[in-house]
Short mmCIF file of C-alpha atoms and ligand atoms in Angstrom, two decimals:
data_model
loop_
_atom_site.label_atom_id
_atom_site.label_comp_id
_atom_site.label_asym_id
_atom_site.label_seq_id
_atom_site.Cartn_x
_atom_site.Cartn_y
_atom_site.Cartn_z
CA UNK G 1 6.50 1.58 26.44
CA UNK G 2 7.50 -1.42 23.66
CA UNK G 3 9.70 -0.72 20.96
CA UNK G 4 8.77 0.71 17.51
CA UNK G 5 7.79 -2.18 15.30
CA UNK G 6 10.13 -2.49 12.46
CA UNK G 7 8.75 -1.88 8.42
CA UNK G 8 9.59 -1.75 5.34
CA UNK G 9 7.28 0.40 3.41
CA UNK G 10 7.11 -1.04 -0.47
CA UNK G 11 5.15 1.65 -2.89
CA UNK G 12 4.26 3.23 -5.75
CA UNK G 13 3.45 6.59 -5.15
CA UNK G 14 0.51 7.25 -5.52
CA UNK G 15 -1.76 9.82 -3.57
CA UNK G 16 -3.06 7.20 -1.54
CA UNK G 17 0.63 5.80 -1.17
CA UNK G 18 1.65 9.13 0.01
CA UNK G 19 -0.84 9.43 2.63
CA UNK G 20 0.19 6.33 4.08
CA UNK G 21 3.79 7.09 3.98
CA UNK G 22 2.69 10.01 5.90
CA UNK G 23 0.54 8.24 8.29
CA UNK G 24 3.64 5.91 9.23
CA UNK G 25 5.99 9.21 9.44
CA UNK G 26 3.47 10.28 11.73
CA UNK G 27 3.81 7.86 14.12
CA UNK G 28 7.27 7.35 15.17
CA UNK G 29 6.74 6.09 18.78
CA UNK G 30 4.86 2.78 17.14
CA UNK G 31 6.66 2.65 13.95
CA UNK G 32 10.56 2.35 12.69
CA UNK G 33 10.74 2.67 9.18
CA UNK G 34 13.58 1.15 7.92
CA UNK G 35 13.45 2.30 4.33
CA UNK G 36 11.30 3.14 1.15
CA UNK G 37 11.37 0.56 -1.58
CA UNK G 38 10.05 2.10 -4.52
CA UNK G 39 8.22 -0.28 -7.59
CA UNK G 40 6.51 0.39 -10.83
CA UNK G 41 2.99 0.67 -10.61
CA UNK G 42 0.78 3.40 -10.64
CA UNK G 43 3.43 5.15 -12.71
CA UNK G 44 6.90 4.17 -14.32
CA UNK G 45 9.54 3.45 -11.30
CA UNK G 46 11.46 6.88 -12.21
CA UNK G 47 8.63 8.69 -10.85
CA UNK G 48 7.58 6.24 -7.91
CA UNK G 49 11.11 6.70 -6.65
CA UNK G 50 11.18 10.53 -7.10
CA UNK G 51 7.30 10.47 -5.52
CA UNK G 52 8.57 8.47 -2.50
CA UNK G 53 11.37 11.22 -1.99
CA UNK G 54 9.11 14.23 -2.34
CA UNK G 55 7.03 12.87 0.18
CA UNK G 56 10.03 11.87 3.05
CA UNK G 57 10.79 15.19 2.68
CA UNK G 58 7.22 16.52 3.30
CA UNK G 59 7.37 15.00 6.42
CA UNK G 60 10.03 16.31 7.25
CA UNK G 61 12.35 13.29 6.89
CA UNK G 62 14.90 14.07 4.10
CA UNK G 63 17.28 11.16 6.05
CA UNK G 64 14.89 8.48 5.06
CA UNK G 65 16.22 5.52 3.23
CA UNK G 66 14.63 5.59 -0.30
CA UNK G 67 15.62 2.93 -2.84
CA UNK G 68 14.39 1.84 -6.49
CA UNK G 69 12.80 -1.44 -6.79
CA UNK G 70 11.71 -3.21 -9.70
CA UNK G 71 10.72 -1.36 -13.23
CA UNK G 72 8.28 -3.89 -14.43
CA UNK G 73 6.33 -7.05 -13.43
CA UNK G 74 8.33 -10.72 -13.13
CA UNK G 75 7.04 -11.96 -16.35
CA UNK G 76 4.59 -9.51 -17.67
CA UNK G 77 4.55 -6.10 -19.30
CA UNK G 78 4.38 -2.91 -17.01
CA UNK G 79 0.72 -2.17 -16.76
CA UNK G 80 -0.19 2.04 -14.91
CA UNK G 81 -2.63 3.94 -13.76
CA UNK G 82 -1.85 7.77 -14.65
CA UNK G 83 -5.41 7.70 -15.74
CA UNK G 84 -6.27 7.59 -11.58
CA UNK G 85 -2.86 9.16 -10.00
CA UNK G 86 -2.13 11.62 -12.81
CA UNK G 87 0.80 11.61 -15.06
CA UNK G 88 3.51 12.09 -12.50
CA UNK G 89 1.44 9.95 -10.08
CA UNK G 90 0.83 12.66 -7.40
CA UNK G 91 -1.04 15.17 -9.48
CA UNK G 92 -3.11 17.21 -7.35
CA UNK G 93 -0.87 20.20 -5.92
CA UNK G 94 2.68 21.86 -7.87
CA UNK G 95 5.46 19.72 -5.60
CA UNK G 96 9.09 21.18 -5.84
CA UNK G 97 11.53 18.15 -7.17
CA UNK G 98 13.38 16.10 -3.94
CA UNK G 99 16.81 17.33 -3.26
CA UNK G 100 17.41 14.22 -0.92
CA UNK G 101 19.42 10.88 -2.29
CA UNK G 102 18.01 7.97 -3.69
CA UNK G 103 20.07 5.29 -2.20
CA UNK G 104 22.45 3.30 -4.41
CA UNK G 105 21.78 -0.33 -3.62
CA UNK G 106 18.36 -1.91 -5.20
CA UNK G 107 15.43 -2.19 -3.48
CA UNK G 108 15.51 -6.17 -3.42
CA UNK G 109 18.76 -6.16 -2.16
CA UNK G 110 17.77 -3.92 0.79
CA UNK G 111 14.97 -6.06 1.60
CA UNK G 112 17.06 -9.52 1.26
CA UNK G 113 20.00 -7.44 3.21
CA UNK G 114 17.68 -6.00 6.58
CA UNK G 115 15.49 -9.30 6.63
CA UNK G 116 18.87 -11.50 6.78
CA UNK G 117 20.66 -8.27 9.56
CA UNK G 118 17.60 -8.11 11.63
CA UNK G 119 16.56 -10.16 14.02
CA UNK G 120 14.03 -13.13 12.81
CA UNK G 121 10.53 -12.35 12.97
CA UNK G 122 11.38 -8.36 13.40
CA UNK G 123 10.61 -6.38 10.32
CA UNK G 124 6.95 -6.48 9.03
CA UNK G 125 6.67 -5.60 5.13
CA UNK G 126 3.83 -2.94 4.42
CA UNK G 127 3.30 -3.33 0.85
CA UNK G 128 1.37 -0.42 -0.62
CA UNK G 129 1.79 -1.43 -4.62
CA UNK G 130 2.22 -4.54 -7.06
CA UNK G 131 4.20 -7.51 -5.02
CA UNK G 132 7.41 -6.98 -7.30
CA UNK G 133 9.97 -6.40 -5.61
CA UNK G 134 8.83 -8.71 -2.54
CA UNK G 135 8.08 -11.44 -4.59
CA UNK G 136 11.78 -11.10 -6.41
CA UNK G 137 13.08 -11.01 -2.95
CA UNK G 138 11.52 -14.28 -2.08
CA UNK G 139 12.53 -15.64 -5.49
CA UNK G 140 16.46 -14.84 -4.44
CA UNK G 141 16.71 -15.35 -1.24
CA UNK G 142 14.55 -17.68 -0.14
CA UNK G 143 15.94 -18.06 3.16
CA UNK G 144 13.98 -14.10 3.83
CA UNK G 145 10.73 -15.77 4.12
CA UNK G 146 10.98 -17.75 7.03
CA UNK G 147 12.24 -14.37 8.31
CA UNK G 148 9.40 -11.78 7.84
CA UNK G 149 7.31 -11.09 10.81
CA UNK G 150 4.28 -10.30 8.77
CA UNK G 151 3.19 -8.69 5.06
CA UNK G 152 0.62 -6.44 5.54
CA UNK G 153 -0.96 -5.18 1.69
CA UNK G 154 -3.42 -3.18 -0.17
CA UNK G 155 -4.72 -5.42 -2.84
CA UNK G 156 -7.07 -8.06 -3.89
CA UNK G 157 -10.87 -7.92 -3.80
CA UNK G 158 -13.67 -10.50 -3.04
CA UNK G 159 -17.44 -8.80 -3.04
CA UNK G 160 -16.07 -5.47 -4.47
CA UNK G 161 -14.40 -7.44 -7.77
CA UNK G 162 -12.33 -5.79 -9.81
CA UNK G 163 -10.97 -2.18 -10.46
CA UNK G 164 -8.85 -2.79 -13.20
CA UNK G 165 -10.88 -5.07 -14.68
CA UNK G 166 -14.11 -6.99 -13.91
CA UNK G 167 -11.97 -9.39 -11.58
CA UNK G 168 -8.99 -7.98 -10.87
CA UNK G 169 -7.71 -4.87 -8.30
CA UNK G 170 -4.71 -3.23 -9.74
CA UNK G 171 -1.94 -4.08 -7.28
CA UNK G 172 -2.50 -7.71 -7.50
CA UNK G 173 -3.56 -7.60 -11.30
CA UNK G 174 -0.36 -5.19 -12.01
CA UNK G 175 2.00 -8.64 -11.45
CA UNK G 176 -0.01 -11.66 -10.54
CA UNK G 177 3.03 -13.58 -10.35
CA UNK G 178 4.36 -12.42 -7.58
CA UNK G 179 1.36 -12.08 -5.67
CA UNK G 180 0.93 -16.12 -6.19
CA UNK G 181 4.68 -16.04 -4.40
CA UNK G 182 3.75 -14.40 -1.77
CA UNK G 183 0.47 -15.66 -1.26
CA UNK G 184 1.89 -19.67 -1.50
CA UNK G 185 5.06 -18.60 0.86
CA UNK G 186 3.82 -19.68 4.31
CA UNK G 187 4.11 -15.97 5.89
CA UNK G 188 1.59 -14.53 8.08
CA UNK G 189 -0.16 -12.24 5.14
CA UNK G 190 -3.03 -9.49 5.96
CA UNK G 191 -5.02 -8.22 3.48
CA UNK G 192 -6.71 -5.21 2.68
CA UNK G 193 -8.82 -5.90 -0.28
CA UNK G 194 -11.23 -3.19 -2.48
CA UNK G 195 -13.71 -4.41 0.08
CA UNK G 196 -12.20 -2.65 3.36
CA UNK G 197 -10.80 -0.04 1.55
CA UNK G 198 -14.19 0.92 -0.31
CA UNK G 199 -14.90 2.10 3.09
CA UNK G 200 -12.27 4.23 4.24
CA UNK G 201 -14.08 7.20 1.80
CA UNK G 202 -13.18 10.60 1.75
CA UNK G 203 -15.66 12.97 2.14
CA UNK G 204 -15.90 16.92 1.85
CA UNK G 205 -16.14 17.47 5.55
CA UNK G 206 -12.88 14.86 6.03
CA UNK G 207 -11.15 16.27 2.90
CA UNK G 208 -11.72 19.62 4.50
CA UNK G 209 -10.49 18.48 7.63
CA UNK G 210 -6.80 17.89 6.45
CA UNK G 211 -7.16 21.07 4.81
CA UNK G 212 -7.74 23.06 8.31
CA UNK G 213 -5.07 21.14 9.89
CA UNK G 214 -3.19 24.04 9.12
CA UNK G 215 0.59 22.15 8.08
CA UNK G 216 1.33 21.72 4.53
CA UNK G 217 1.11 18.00 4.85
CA UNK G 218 -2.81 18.63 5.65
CA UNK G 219 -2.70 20.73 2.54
CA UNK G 220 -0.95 18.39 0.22
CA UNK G 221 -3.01 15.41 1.64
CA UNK G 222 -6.71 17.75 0.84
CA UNK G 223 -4.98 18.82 -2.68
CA UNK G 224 -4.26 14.97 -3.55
CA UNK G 225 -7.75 13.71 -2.82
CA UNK G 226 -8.94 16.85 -4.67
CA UNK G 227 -7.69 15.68 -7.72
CA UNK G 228 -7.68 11.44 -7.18
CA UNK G 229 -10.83 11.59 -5.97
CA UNK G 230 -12.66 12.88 -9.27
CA UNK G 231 -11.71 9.45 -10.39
CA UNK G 232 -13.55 7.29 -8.01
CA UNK G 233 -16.50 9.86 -7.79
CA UNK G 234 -17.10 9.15 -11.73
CA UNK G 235 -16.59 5.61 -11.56
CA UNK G 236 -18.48 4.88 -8.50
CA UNK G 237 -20.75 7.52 -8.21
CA UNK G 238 -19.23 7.48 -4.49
CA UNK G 239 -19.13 10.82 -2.83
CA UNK G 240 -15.50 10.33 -2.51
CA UNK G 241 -12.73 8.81 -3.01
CA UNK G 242 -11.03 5.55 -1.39
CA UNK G 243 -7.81 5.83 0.83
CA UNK G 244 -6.84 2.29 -0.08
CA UNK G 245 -3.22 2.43 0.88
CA UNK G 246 -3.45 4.03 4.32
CA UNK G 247 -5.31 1.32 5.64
CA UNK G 248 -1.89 -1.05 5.49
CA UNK G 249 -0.26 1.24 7.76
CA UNK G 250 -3.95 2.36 10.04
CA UNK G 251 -3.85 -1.51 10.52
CA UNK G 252 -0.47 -1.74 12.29
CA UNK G 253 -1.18 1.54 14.82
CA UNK G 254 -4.80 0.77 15.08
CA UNK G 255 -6.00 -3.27 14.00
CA UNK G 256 -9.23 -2.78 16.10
CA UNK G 257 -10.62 -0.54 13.28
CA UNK G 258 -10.66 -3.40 10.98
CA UNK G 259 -12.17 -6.60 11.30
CA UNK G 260 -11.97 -9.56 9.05
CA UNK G 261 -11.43 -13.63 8.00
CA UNK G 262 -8.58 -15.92 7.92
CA UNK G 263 -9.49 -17.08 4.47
CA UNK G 264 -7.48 -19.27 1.60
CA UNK G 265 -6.90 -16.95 -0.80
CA UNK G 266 -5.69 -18.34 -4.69
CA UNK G 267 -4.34 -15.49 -7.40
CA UNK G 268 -5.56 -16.22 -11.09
CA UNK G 269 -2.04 -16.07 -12.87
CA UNK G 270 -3.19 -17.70 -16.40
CA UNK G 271 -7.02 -17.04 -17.56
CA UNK G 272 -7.15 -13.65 -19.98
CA UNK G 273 -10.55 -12.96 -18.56
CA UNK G 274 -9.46 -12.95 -14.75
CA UNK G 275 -6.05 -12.23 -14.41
CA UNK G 276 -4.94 -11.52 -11.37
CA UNK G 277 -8.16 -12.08 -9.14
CA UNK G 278 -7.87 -12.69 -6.04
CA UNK G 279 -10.26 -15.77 -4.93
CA UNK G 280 -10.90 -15.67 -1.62
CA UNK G 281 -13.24 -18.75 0.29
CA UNK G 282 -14.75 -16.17 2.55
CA UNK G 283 -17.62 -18.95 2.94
CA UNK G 284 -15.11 -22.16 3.36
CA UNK G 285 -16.37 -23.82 0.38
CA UNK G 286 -12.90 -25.17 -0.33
CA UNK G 287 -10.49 -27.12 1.50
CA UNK G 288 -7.65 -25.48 0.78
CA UNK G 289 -5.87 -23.92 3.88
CA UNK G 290 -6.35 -20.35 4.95
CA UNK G 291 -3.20 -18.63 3.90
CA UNK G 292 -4.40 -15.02 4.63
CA UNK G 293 -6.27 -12.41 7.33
CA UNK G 294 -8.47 -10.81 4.51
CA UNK G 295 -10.47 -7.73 5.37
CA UNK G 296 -13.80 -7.02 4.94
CA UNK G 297 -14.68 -4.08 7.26
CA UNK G 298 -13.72 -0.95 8.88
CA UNK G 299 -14.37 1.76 11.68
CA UNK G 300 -14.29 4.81 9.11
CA UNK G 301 -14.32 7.65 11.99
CA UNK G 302 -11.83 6.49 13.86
CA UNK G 303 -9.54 5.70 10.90
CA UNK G 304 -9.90 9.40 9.51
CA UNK G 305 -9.74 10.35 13.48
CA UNK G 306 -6.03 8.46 13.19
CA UNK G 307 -5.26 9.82 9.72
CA UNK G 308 -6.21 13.39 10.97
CA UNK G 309 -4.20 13.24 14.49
CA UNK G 310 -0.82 11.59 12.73
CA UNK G 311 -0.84 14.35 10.04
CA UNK G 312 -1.20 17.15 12.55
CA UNK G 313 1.57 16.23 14.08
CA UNK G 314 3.93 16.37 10.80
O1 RIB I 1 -6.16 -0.67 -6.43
C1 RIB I 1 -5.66 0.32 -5.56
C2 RIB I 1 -4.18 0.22 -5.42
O2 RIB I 1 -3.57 0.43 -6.68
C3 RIB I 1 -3.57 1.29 -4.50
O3 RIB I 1 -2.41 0.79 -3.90
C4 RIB I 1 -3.21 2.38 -5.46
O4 RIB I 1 -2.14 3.20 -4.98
C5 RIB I 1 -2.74 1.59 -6.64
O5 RIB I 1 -1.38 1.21 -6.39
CA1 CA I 2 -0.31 2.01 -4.17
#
């Protein structure tokens, strides 16, 4: 049997975050989390943090490595999304407070410390929020890059535009800046855009599903999309609600469900009116080198069939 790949999980919790957290706790035999880097997003960073901790411990996992990250963009004001997640960011069910540590050193310095004590091409970063604190990393210590075996994120959009704004998806609009670092650093990058994760719906009978899985992670996971999902349902008229996050880590247990193209993708970091789009040459229009795997479709049953089996087991 190989070894668990090694990952950094970088997030804002977030329902969909916390799903995904879940997912990877789920799956031990395939994946070694080496910590929890927490970063401002959907809400403030004193409640990503505190998010990331309640859900280690829902899984059972109260000796996971949790740090804080960064509390606002490189260069740009903090931007959230309690109008989606809630105010505390995992609104849904009545979670008791985490009683395990948050770890003392910064998040950036954890990732610049385990990328430099690992060996090269070892640790893949799953990056479930804005690029922060990978793109301060990379800023540094720019010896990391070279270092990273892959990023896999949630972000970006191409035919499904924008969700913050016309153009933009939140993660990538959220700090722009560093998503043009990462994107321009040379490192194997896949990407899960609005377009892939669009697909990965809930729906009543799936929502129900985690529900009769019978372990309070099923229950927290049905109570979360309960209340994210209204969102999305409004918006979208959709019948559900999109497990964006999750996909990053369904990807690294499962990359058969998803299928994409190695495209050059470009991040608007100066026009007002598209901030933070991602521009993606799906149709090789441009010269300009592919830089990224970007996503644009996915086996839904089998990634809920995944989702469903890894909770069980928590
Ligand atoms: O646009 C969706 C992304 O923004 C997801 O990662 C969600 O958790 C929010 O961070
Ligand atoms: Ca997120």
């Amino acid at each position: 049997m190989s070894t668990p790949r090694k990952i950094i999980i970088d997030t804002d919790p977030g329902q969909d975050d916390a799903v995904a957290i879940l997912l990877a706790l789920g799956s031990p035999k395939e994946l070694d989390v080496l910590g929890v880097t927490a970063v401002a997003g959907n809400v403030p960073l004193a409640l990503t943090q505190k998010n990331a901790r309640i859900v280690c411990e829902l899984a059972g996992r109260p000796d996971m490595k949790v740090f804080a990250g960064c509390g606002a963009p490189m260069g740009r004001k903090l931007v959230t999304a309690e109008h989606v997640h809630g105010k505390t960011g995992l609104d849904g069910p009545v979670m008791p407070d985490p009683t395990m540590p948050l770890q003392d050193m910064h998040a950036v310095e954890f990732i610049i410390e385990t990328l430099r004590a690992e060996p090269a091409g070892t640790v893949t970063l799953c990056v479930l929020g804005p690029l922060t604190n990978i793109g301060t990393a990379f800023e540094r210590a720019p010896d990391i890059i070279d270092r990273v075996q892959e990023i896999v994120l949630m972000g970006g959009a191409y035919f499904q535009v924008g969700n913050i704004t016309p153009a933009a998806e939140f993660n990538i609009y959220v700090d722009p800046d560093a998503a043009k670092i990462i994107f321009g650093a040379g490192v194997d990058i896949v990407v899960m855009p609005l377009d892939v994760t669009h697909k990965a719906l809930t729906t009543r009978p799936r929502v129900e599903a985690f529900r009769a899985l019978g372990n309070e992670a099923g229950r927290m996971v049905a109570e979360w999309t309960d209340f994210f999902e209204r969102f999305d349902k409004d918006k979208y008229g959709s019948k559900g609600a999109p497990l964006h996050d999750p996909c990053v880590i369904a990807y690294l247990l499962k990359p058969e469900l998803f299928s994409g193209r190695h495209v050059n993708v470009e991040i608007e970091v100066t026009s007002d009116l598209t901030l933070g789009m991602t521009v993606a040459d799906w149709w090789g229009v441009t010269h300009r080198p592919a830089n990224a795997l970007f996503m644009g479709d996915l086996n839904a049953e089998g990634f809920f069939e995944l989702l469903n089996e890894r909770i069980a087991r928590l």
